[in-house]
Every structure is written in C-alpha cells, then in structure tokens.
Tab-separated table of C-alpha atoms in Angstrom:
chain	number	residue	atom	x	y	z
A	1	MET	CA	5.588	-15.993	10.527
A	2	TYR	CA	4.604	-13.753	13.589
A	3	PRO	CA	1.443	-14.378	15.686
A	4	LEU	CA	-0.145	-11.143	14.997
A	5	MET	CA	0.137	-11.748	11.163
A	6	ASN	CA	-1.549	-15.072	11.650
A	7	ILE	CA	-4.372	-13.578	13.394
A	8	GLY	CA	-4.475	-10.834	10.833
A	9	ILE	CA	-4.736	-13.078	7.773
A	10	VAL	CA	-7.695	-14.846	9.244
A	11	ALA	CA	-9.522	-12.072	9.750
A	12	PHE	CA	-8.333	-10.695	6.112
A	13	LEU	CA	-9.739	-14.078	4.672
A	14	LEU	CA	-13.028	-14.934	6.684
A	15	LEU	CA	-15.031	-11.906	5.450
A	16	PRO	CA	-13.969	-12.445	1.570
A	17	LEU	CA	-15.059	-16.303	2.265
A	18	ALA	CA	-18.583	-14.905	3.276
A	19	ALA	CA	-18.575	-12.504	0.606
A	20	LEU	CA	-17.619	-15.167	-2.030
A	21	ALA	CA	-20.116	-17.265	-0.973
A	22	TYR	CA	-22.900	-14.467	-1.064
A	23	ILE	CA	-21.523	-13.472	-4.575
A	24	GLY	CA	-21.499	-17.192	-5.830
A	25	TRP	CA	-25.207	-17.430	-4.922
A	26	HIS	CA	-25.869	-14.556	-6.936
A	27	VAL	CA	-24.113	-15.569	-9.962
A	28	TRP	CA	-25.633	-19.023	-9.812
A	29	CYS	CA	-29.071	-17.435	-9.751
A	30	LEU	CA	-28.134	-14.623	-12.270
A	31	LEU	CA	-26.528	-16.689	-15.094
A	32	PRO	CA	-29.073	-17.916	-17.873
A	33	LEU	CA	-27.060	-20.951	-18.543
A	34	ASN	CA	-27.302	-24.694	-17.539
A	35	TRP	CA	-25.893	-26.135	-14.045
A	36	ILE	CA	-22.500	-27.112	-16.026
A	37	TRP	CA	-21.600	-23.680	-16.869
A	38	ARG	CA	-22.595	-22.216	-13.905
A	39	VAL	CA	-20.633	-24.939	-11.975
A	40	VAL	CA	-17.773	-23.727	-13.931
A	41	ALA	CA	-18.236	-20.032	-13.456
A	42	LEU	CA	-18.187	-20.287	-9.754
A	43	VAL	CA	-14.923	-22.591	-10.005
A	44	VAL	CA	-13.341	-19.770	-11.789
A	45	MET	CA	-14.085	-17.179	-9.010
A	46	ALA	CA	-13.228	-19.547	-6.266
A	47	GLY	CA	-9.987	-20.504	-7.928
A	48	SER	CA	-9.204	-16.760	-8.509
A	49	PHE	CA	-9.637	-16.362	-4.778
A	50	LEU	CA	-7.862	-19.287	-3.717
A	51	LEU	CA	-4.526	-17.749	-5.648
A	52	LEU	CA	-4.519	-15.048	-3.004
A	53	LEU	CA	-3.588	-17.624	-0.537
A	54	ALA	CA	-0.817	-19.106	-2.745
A	55	SER	CA	0.515	-15.391	-2.427
A	56	VAL	CA	-0.361	-14.718	1.168
A	57	TRP	CA	1.683	-17.725	2.201
A	58	ARG	CA	4.384	-17.272	-0.573
A	59	THR	CA	3.870	-20.863	-2.220
A	60	THR	CA	4.397	-18.444	-5.441
A	61	ASP	CA	8.148	-18.663	-4.691
A	62	ARG	CA	8.576	-21.949	-5.907
A	63	LEU	CA	6.579	-21.342	-9.406
A	64	PRO	CA	8.539	-19.824	-12.533
A	65	MET	CA	8.565	-16.038	-11.991
A	66	PRO	CA	6.024	-15.382	-15.159
A	67	LEU	CA	3.651	-17.824	-13.519
A	68	ALA	CA	4.378	-16.649	-9.921
A	69	THR	CA	3.458	-12.901	-10.988
A	70	ALA	CA	0.434	-13.980	-12.759
A	71	VAL	CA	-0.763	-15.901	-9.712
A	72	TYR	CA	-0.071	-13.097	-7.281
A	73	GLU	CA	-1.853	-10.706	-9.780
A	74	THR	CA	-4.838	-12.670	-10.210
A	75	GLY	CA	-5.088	-13.431	-6.702
A	76	THR	CA	-4.768	-10.170	-4.984
A	77	SER	CA	-6.864	-8.537	-7.780
A	78	SER	CA	-9.643	-10.889	-7.206
A	79	LEU	CA	-9.991	-9.423	-3.573
A	80	PHE	CA	-10.883	-5.914	-5.092
A	81	ILE	CA	-13.030	-7.237	-7.642
A	82	LEU	CA	-14.995	-9.143	-5.175
A	83	LEU	CA	-15.369	-6.363	-3.212
A	84	TYR	CA	-17.178	-4.431	-5.887
A	85	LEU	CA	-19.258	-7.111	-6.957
A	86	PHE	CA	-20.509	-7.700	-3.361
A	87	MET	CA	-21.303	-4.059	-3.264
A	88	MET	CA	-23.005	-3.977	-6.427
A	89	PHE	CA	-25.205	-7.169	-5.426
A	90	VAL	CA	-25.926	-5.534	-2.079
A	91	VAL	CA	-27.076	-2.407	-4.145
A	92	LEU	CA	-29.456	-4.841	-6.059
A	93	ASP	CA	-30.980	-6.605	-3.125
A	94	LEU	CA	-31.630	-3.349	-1.367
A	95	GLY	CA	-33.451	-2.210	-4.284
A	96	ARG	CA	-35.084	-5.318	-4.781
A	97	LEU	CA	-36.369	-5.146	-0.844
A	98	VAL	CA	-37.739	-1.520	-1.300
A	99	HIS	CA	-39.539	-2.621	-4.672
A	100	LEU	CA	-37.098	-0.648	-7.074
A	101	VAL	CA	-35.606	-3.637	-8.639
A	102	PRO	CA	-37.671	-6.366	-10.185
A	103	ARG	CA	-36.902	-9.680	-9.367
A	104	SER	CA	-36.234	-10.260	-12.995
A	105	LEU	CA	-33.194	-8.592	-12.965
A	106	LEU	CA	-31.565	-11.031	-10.623
A	107	TYR	CA	-32.554	-14.272	-12.100
A	108	ASP	CA	-31.577	-15.520	-15.864
A	109	ASN	CA	-30.980	-12.350	-16.964
A	110	TRP	CA	-28.203	-11.681	-19.678
A	111	LEU	CA	-28.851	-7.779	-19.352
A	112	THR	CA	-27.598	-7.726	-15.791
A	113	VAL	CA	-24.861	-9.928	-16.511
A	114	GLY	CA	-23.378	-7.503	-19.435
A	115	THR	CA	-24.301	-4.398	-17.431
A	116	ILE	CA	-22.033	-5.534	-14.169
A	117	ALA	CA	-19.335	-7.102	-16.577
A	118	VAL	CA	-19.152	-3.792	-18.565
A	119	VAL	CA	-19.170	-1.600	-15.158
A	120	THR	CA	-16.781	-3.844	-13.531
A	121	THR	CA	-14.241	-3.654	-16.301
A	122	ALA	CA	-14.443	-0.088	-17.117
A	123	LEU	CA	-13.807	0.499	-13.374
A	124	PHE	CA	-11.069	-1.522	-12.871
A	125	LEU	CA	-9.249	-0.417	-16.090
A	126	TYR	CA	-9.866	3.326	-14.640
A	127	GLY	CA	-8.520	2.036	-11.549
A	128	ASN	CA	-5.069	0.473	-13.041
A	129	LEU	CA	-4.625	3.576	-15.250
A	130	HIS	CA	-4.950	5.778	-12.127
A	131	TYR	CA	-2.608	3.493	-10.473
A	132	ARG	CA	0.029	3.887	-12.764
A	133	HIS	CA	-0.053	7.844	-12.693
A	134	LYS	CA	1.968	9.100	-9.776
A	135	TYR	CA	0.621	12.333	-8.213
A	136	ARG	CA	3.252	15.009	-7.250
A	137	GLU	CA	2.333	16.380	-3.950
A	138	ALA	CA	4.288	19.431	-3.338
A	139	LEU	CA	4.830	20.653	0.224
A	140	THR	CA	6.431	24.276	1.388
A	141	LEU	CA	7.956	24.179	4.538
A	142	HIS	CA	9.565	27.113	6.522
A	143	SER	CA	11.883	27.045	9.712
A	144	GLU	CA	14.655	29.399	11.158
A	145	LYS	CA	16.622	26.212	11.733
A	146	VAL	CA	17.965	25.951	8.428
A	147	SER	CA	20.546	28.313	6.973
A	148	ARG	CA	19.840	27.488	3.076
A	149	PRO	CA	16.952	25.769	0.892
A	150	VAL	CA	16.561	22.339	0.997
A	151	ARG	CA	14.590	19.880	-1.583
A	152	LEU	CA	13.191	16.471	0.073
A	153	VAL	CA	11.527	13.705	-2.145
A	154	MET	CA	9.721	11.757	0.587
A	155	VAL	CA	7.860	8.378	-0.754
A	156	SER	CA	6.626	5.437	1.115
A	157	ASP	CA	5.261	1.896	0.367
A	158	LEU	CA	7.012	0.914	-2.544
A	159	HIS	CA	6.168	-2.701	-2.103
A	160	LEU	CA	8.734	-4.039	-4.672
A	161	GLY	CA	7.773	-7.687	-5.457
A	162	TYR	CA	6.052	-9.585	-7.976
A	163	HIS	CA	3.852	-6.887	-9.081
A	164	ASN	CA	6.206	-4.028	-8.661
A	165	GLN	CA	9.009	-5.176	-10.520
A	166	ARG	CA	12.403	-3.436	-11.657
A	167	HIS	CA	11.268	-1.863	-14.970
A	168	GLU	CA	8.369	-0.086	-12.612
A	169	LEU	CA	11.219	1.057	-9.788
A	170	ALA	CA	13.346	2.522	-12.858
A	171	ARG	CA	10.417	4.327	-13.844
A	172	TRP	CA	9.984	5.755	-10.298
A	173	VAL	CA	13.787	6.282	-10.083
A	174	ASP	CA	13.572	8.493	-12.912
A	175	LEU	CA	10.538	10.733	-11.458
A	176	ILE	CA	12.800	11.263	-8.278
A	177	ASN	CA	16.032	12.100	-9.894
A	178	ALA	CA	14.073	14.585	-12.370
A	179	GLU	CA	13.245	16.692	-9.175
A	180	HIS	CA	16.886	17.266	-8.223
A	181	PRO	CA	16.263	16.224	-4.262
A	182	ASP	CA	18.665	17.098	-2.192
A	183	LEU	CA	17.725	14.214	0.105
A	184	ILE	CA	15.317	11.532	-0.299
A	185	LEU	CA	13.199	10.089	2.709
A	186	ILE	CA	11.702	6.411	2.421
A	187	ALA	CA	9.044	5.625	5.311
A	188	GLY	CA	9.000	1.696	5.205
A	189	ASP	CA	7.698	-0.971	3.265
A	190	ILE	CA	10.076	-0.890	0.221
A	191	ILE	CA	9.734	-4.622	0.087
A	192	ASP	CA	6.120	-6.167	-0.626
A	193	GLY	CA	6.634	-9.720	0.940
A	194	SER	CA	8.843	-12.000	-0.949
A	195	MET	CA	12.627	-11.334	-1.442
A	196	ARG	CA	12.957	-13.544	-4.303
A	197	PRO	CA	11.768	-11.134	-7.249
A	198	LEU	CA	14.099	-8.282	-5.514
A	199	ARG	CA	17.372	-10.839	-5.592
A	200	GLU	CA	16.520	-12.115	-9.131
A	201	GLN	CA	16.041	-8.839	-10.708
A	202	ARG	CA	18.713	-7.510	-8.638
A	203	MET	CA	16.618	-4.250	-7.740
A	204	HIS	CA	19.148	-2.965	-5.352
A	205	GLU	CA	20.953	-1.867	-8.482
A	206	GLU	CA	18.238	0.726	-9.354
A	207	PHE	CA	18.382	2.502	-6.231
A	208	HIS	CA	22.143	3.340	-6.852
A	209	ARG	CA	21.026	5.625	-9.732
A	210	LEU	CA	19.451	7.727	-7.151
A	211	GLN	CA	21.351	11.188	-7.204
A	212	ALA	CA	20.847	12.119	-3.530
A	213	PRO	CA	21.605	10.409	-0.248
A	214	VAL	CA	18.639	8.001	0.827
A	215	TYR	CA	17.648	7.482	4.284
A	216	ALA	CA	14.879	5.002	5.512
A	217	CYS	CA	13.202	3.196	8.120
A	218	LEU	CA	11.439	-0.262	8.267
A	219	GLY	CA	8.233	-1.011	7.697
A	220	ASN	CA	5.698	-3.835	8.884
A	221	HIS	CA	6.312	-5.547	5.531
A	222	GLU	CA	10.188	-5.719	6.177
A	223	TYR	CA	9.191	-8.012	9.001
A	224	TYR	CA	6.810	-10.193	6.829
A	225	SER	CA	9.933	-10.640	4.187
A	226	GLY	CA	12.106	-11.772	6.694
A	227	GLU	CA	14.031	-8.773	8.898
A	228	PRO	CA	17.701	-9.921	8.516
A	229	ASP	CA	16.876	-10.185	4.756
A	230	ALA	CA	15.345	-6.891	4.498
A	231	GLN	CA	18.451	-5.338	6.301
A	232	ARG	CA	20.554	-6.778	3.694
A	233	PHE	CA	18.656	-5.457	1.002
A	234	TYR	CA	18.905	-1.905	2.452
A	235	GLN	CA	22.627	-2.371	2.765
A	236	ASP	CA	22.528	-3.528	-1.006
A	237	ALA	CA	20.827	-0.782	-1.945
A	238	GLY	CA	22.906	1.937	-0.384
A	239	ILE	CA	20.091	2.895	1.964
A	240	HIS	CA	20.868	4.479	4.865
A	241	LEU	CA	18.889	2.414	7.470
A	242	LEU	CA	17.569	4.390	10.630
A	243	ARG	CA	16.256	1.721	13.506
A	244	ASP	CA	15.523	3.827	16.490
A	245	SER	CA	18.450	6.136	15.473
A	246	ALA	CA	19.255	9.514	14.038
A	247	ALA	CA	21.342	10.960	11.532
A	248	THR	CA	22.624	14.632	11.237
A	249	VAL	CA	22.532	16.030	7.427
A	250	GLY	CA	23.469	19.877	7.420
A	251	ASP	CA	20.785	21.608	9.248
A	252	LEU	CA	18.757	18.655	9.684
A	253	THR	CA	18.207	15.492	11.933
A	254	ILE	CA	16.818	12.593	10.425
A	255	ILE	CA	15.094	10.131	12.871
A	256	GLY	CA	14.118	6.605	11.665
A	257	ARG	CA	11.892	4.546	14.396
A	258	ASP	CA	11.683	0.777	13.959
A	259	ASP	CA	8.251	-0.613	12.769
A	260	ARG	CA	5.801	-0.990	15.595
A	261	THR	CA	5.748	-4.783	14.648
A	262	ASN	CA	8.986	-4.457	16.931
A	263	ARG	CA	6.947	-4.193	20.297
A	264	HIS	CA	10.387	-3.271	21.995
A	265	ARG	CA	11.676	-0.372	19.569
A	266	LYS	CA	12.942	2.522	21.674
A	267	ALA	CA	10.504	5.419	22.898
A	268	LEU	CA	10.512	8.282	20.797
A	269	LYS	CA	12.032	10.846	23.766
A	270	LYS	CA	15.009	8.656	23.926
A	271	ILE	CA	15.969	8.905	20.273
A	272	ILE	CA	15.920	12.520	19.957
A	273	THR	CA	18.654	14.185	21.956
A	274	SER	CA	18.582	17.613	20.459
A	275	HIS	CA	16.142	20.380	18.606
A	276	SER	CA	19.097	22.672	17.410
A	277	ARG	CA	18.464	21.338	13.834
A	278	TYR	CA	15.242	20.880	11.915
A	279	THR	CA	13.951	17.181	13.083
A	280	ILE	CA	12.240	15.166	10.495
A	281	LEU	CA	10.872	11.979	12.010
A	282	LEU	CA	10.044	8.569	9.666
A	283	ASP	CA	7.910	6.413	11.116
A	284	HIS	CA	5.958	3.641	9.341
A	285	GLN	CA	2.626	3.607	10.862
A	286	PRO	CA	0.944	6.893	11.952
A	287	TYR	CA	-0.380	5.826	15.224
A	288	HIS	CA	-0.200	8.049	18.467
A	289	LEU	CA	0.825	11.090	16.449
A	290	GLU	CA	0.862	13.072	19.722
A	291	GLN	CA	4.390	11.383	20.910
A	292	ALA	CA	6.010	13.302	17.938
A	293	GLU	CA	4.251	16.851	19.120
A	294	ARG	CA	5.544	16.038	22.790
A	295	ALA	CA	8.832	15.366	21.379
A	296	GLY	CA	9.456	18.524	19.659
A	297	VAL	CA	9.583	16.907	15.960
A	298	ASP	CA	9.214	19.687	13.442
A	299	LEU	CA	7.957	17.249	10.579
A	300	GLN	CA	6.838	13.513	10.771
A	301	PHE	CA	6.322	11.591	7.602
A	302	SER	CA	4.653	8.376	7.605
A	303	GLY	CA	2.768	5.972	4.902
A	304	HIS	CA	1.052	2.389	5.755
A	305	THR	CA	-2.593	3.144	5.114
A	306	HIS	CA	-2.311	3.432	1.534
A	307	HIS	CA	-5.460	5.570	2.330
A	308	GLY	CA	-7.609	2.513	1.842
A	309	GLN	CA	-5.863	1.664	-1.614
A	310	VAL	CA	-9.879	1.525	-2.962
A	311	TRP	CA	-13.053	3.353	-2.038
A	312	PRO	CA	-15.049	2.399	-0.092
A	313	ILE	CA	-11.877	1.187	2.312
A	314	SER	CA	-10.671	4.548	2.514
A	315	TRP	CA	-13.535	5.445	5.145
A	316	VAL	CA	-11.994	2.417	7.264
A	317	THR	CA	-8.772	3.990	7.385
A	318	ASP	CA	-10.230	7.293	7.813
A	319	ALA	CA	-12.123	6.048	11.119
A	320	ILE	CA	-8.914	4.216	12.229
A	321	TYR	CA	-6.151	6.989	12.171
A	322	GLU	CA	-6.018	10.612	13.501
A	323	CYS	CA	-5.206	11.185	10.052
A	324	ALA	CA	-4.869	8.339	7.432
A	325	PHE	CA	-3.744	10.637	4.393
A	326	GLY	CA	-2.693	14.151	3.841
A	327	SER	CA	-1.408	16.821	5.873
A	328	HIS	CA	-1.793	17.485	9.545
A	329	GLN	CA	-1.112	19.604	12.161
A	330	ARG	CA	-0.542	19.091	15.999
A	331	GLY	CA	0.834	22.519	17.708
A	332	ALA	CA	4.173	22.926	16.341
A	333	THR	CA	4.640	19.665	14.540
A	334	ARG	CA	3.776	19.260	10.800
A	335	TYR	CA	2.670	15.684	9.555
A	336	TYR	CA	2.246	14.083	5.991
A	337	ILE	CA	0.698	10.677	5.762
A	338	SER	CA	1.348	9.351	2.119
A	339	SER	CA	-1.070	6.976	0.291
A	340	GLY	CA	2.235	5.624	-1.050
A	341	LEU	CA	3.989	5.362	-4.236
A	342	GLY	CA	3.696	1.434	-5.003
A	343	ILE	CA	0.886	-0.429	-3.553
A	344	TRP	CA	0.002	-4.116	-2.449
A	345	GLY	CA	-2.009	-6.621	-4.529
A	346	GLY	CA	-3.620	-5.594	-7.600
A	347	LYS	CA	-2.863	-2.635	-9.174
A	348	PHE	CA	-5.842	-0.547	-8.713
A	349	ARG	CA	-6.484	3.009	-7.280
A	350	ILE	CA	-10.182	3.971	-6.994
A	351	GLY	CA	-10.843	7.242	-4.880
A	352	THR	CA	-7.226	7.052	-3.818
A	353	ARG	CA	-4.002	8.071	-5.375
A	354	SER	CA	-0.266	6.919	-5.474
A	355	GLU	CA	1.787	9.832	-5.033
A	356	TYR	CA	5.279	10.918	-3.872
A	357	VAL	CA	5.677	14.056	-2.324
A	358	VAL	CA	8.245	16.955	-3.005
A	359	ALA	CA	8.949	19.004	0.275
A	360	ASP	CA	10.788	22.601	-0.185
A	361	LEU	CA	12.287	23.521	2.917
A	362	SER	CA	13.515	27.323	3.689
A	363	ARG	CA	14.064	29.794	6.369
C-alpha cells in the first residue's frame, strides 16, 4: 500500500465510524423491542460496515468468488446506506430541536421505523436501477486540423472487479460497438482494486471484441491494484497504454498522462511536441486544468470524480474541482469530465449518472 492511500483510508473510515455510532444510538432508542433484538440489529449494522474493511484491505481475495462478491457489495453498499440514514436522523433531530418533530417519533415507534425502512429501500432501489441505465452524452467538436469526420467513444472509471464483472463489461462493449467508433479512449480506472476477478473471469478477452483501436491512460486504482499487474492486463486486453507518451492516429494526437499518484510523472509541456494535429489529452484526475490550456491541448478528457456518485457528495466534488462533471472551457481548450461508466463500491447513482461520451469531430 502507498502511504497516501493509508492516510486516505483512515480519513475515509473515521467519519463513517462516528456516523455509525450516531445511527446506532438512534436505532437503539427507536426500536420498540427488548434489548436482545436491539443488540442483534446493532451487530448486523456494525458487521455490514466491517465487511467494508475486508474489501478495502482485499481479504476478500481469500474467499470463494460468490462469497467475496457478496462481502464486497454488502460492505461497500453499507457506506452509502449509512450516509442516508445519518442524514435522515439529522433532519429528525433538527426537527425536534425546533419543536416540529415530537419526541415520541424518535423513541419506541414502529411507524418511524417502517417509514425509514420504506424510504431507504425505495431510494436505493431507484439508485441501483439508475446506475444500470448508461447515459449517452453526445459532443460535437469542430477543428480545421482534421481532414475527415472522426467518431470517438470516450469512457472512464469502469472499475472492473467483484461488483462489475465480465457479464456487465460485455454489455458495455456492446454499447460502445453500437456507436461504430473510429477510436475508443479510456481515461483510467479500468481496474477497481483486486486483479483476482479480472484474471479468473478472463475479462481481457471482452476488450478484444471492441471494433476500434483502444487508447488509455492509468488511473489511481491501477496503482492500488498493483501497477505492474495493471500494465499486464492492459497489454493482454490489447489496449494501447499511454503513460506520459503520445500516439498519432490519423489527424489526431492522443496523449496519455501517468496518474498523479506517480509524483514523478512528466510535465505536460514535455510530452507535447507538435500542435499540427488535433490534440486530445487523457488525464485521469482533473486537477490543474490550466496546464492543458497553456500547453495548447484541444480537448482534455478526464474522470475520477464520479461526480460524487450520490448526492450530496456531488456538492463536495463540485467544491474540490474547477470542473467536477461535464463540459468546460478554458480559452481554446475544451474539457469533458466524465462521471464514469462504472462505479466504485455499491451500485447506486443518486443525483448523478453513469455515462459514456460519443464525440463527433469534424472540420
């Protein structure tokens, strides 16, 4: 593990643990049951969250595949469910503080328990169905640098692993092929974390069904999975990995930056050698967008943010990044920051979307 990843994991877990204690106290007060059943409810809650740790530290790799998948999906889903339970109880507590919510609603009340259960179930059922629908984002691009029309399909953040398995990847490959692209670009995080499901299901074979050349850069999760293993997977999948390097494809120059996890990656100005062709930059994490503008890049495509995956985390990503999602412009440089085709963790999209981008470039 990398030191920065360890720090991030600690920060990632401390807030949920505090929220878990807050929610647990409310559940204890709310359930009209004897103490034994209340303890059982709290143990189930805490146990589901602890399964998240098994996924983060990849102890799932030692389990049979169906069990590993269940552990991963239960543990990561619990994080999002806890977020919404936390928000519900905060709203109820604030309502009680201003005397809009009677105390009786928060103590030994089956009506409140049932209402929270129904709302939570409906919300996450919607989130799962919304995730499974892949939104097609169409871009129209123009440049005097191209001599003929070019269709690009651009995706990011597939996060292939225990939750996004081969059958789902096959559906995505069919979606991309249906667009009849001239070129396919992937802006990193093809791999979620563990290489085990990709190897056992031979997921690299699905990429060979793509009917256009594929160029991609690395994301931070490729480093989490083990960068040498990730490189081998790209090679086995027939993906042209651009790592602080450029490739010429017709009238286009495709540039792939190494992920910023590598602190020693090259400066962008050292990779670009010519502006005679239409220049597309693949850079997984959309930090320092001014660098592409200064370097004369025509189009930058990035991912990484997931646009927060669920509301209101999307507000957090909007505050962190100059552009956390969608189209953006700086000078003559066009940007598109994708919320991702796949997803990390629980398969829920609430207030965000899973998408692929179809860009038609012409004179």
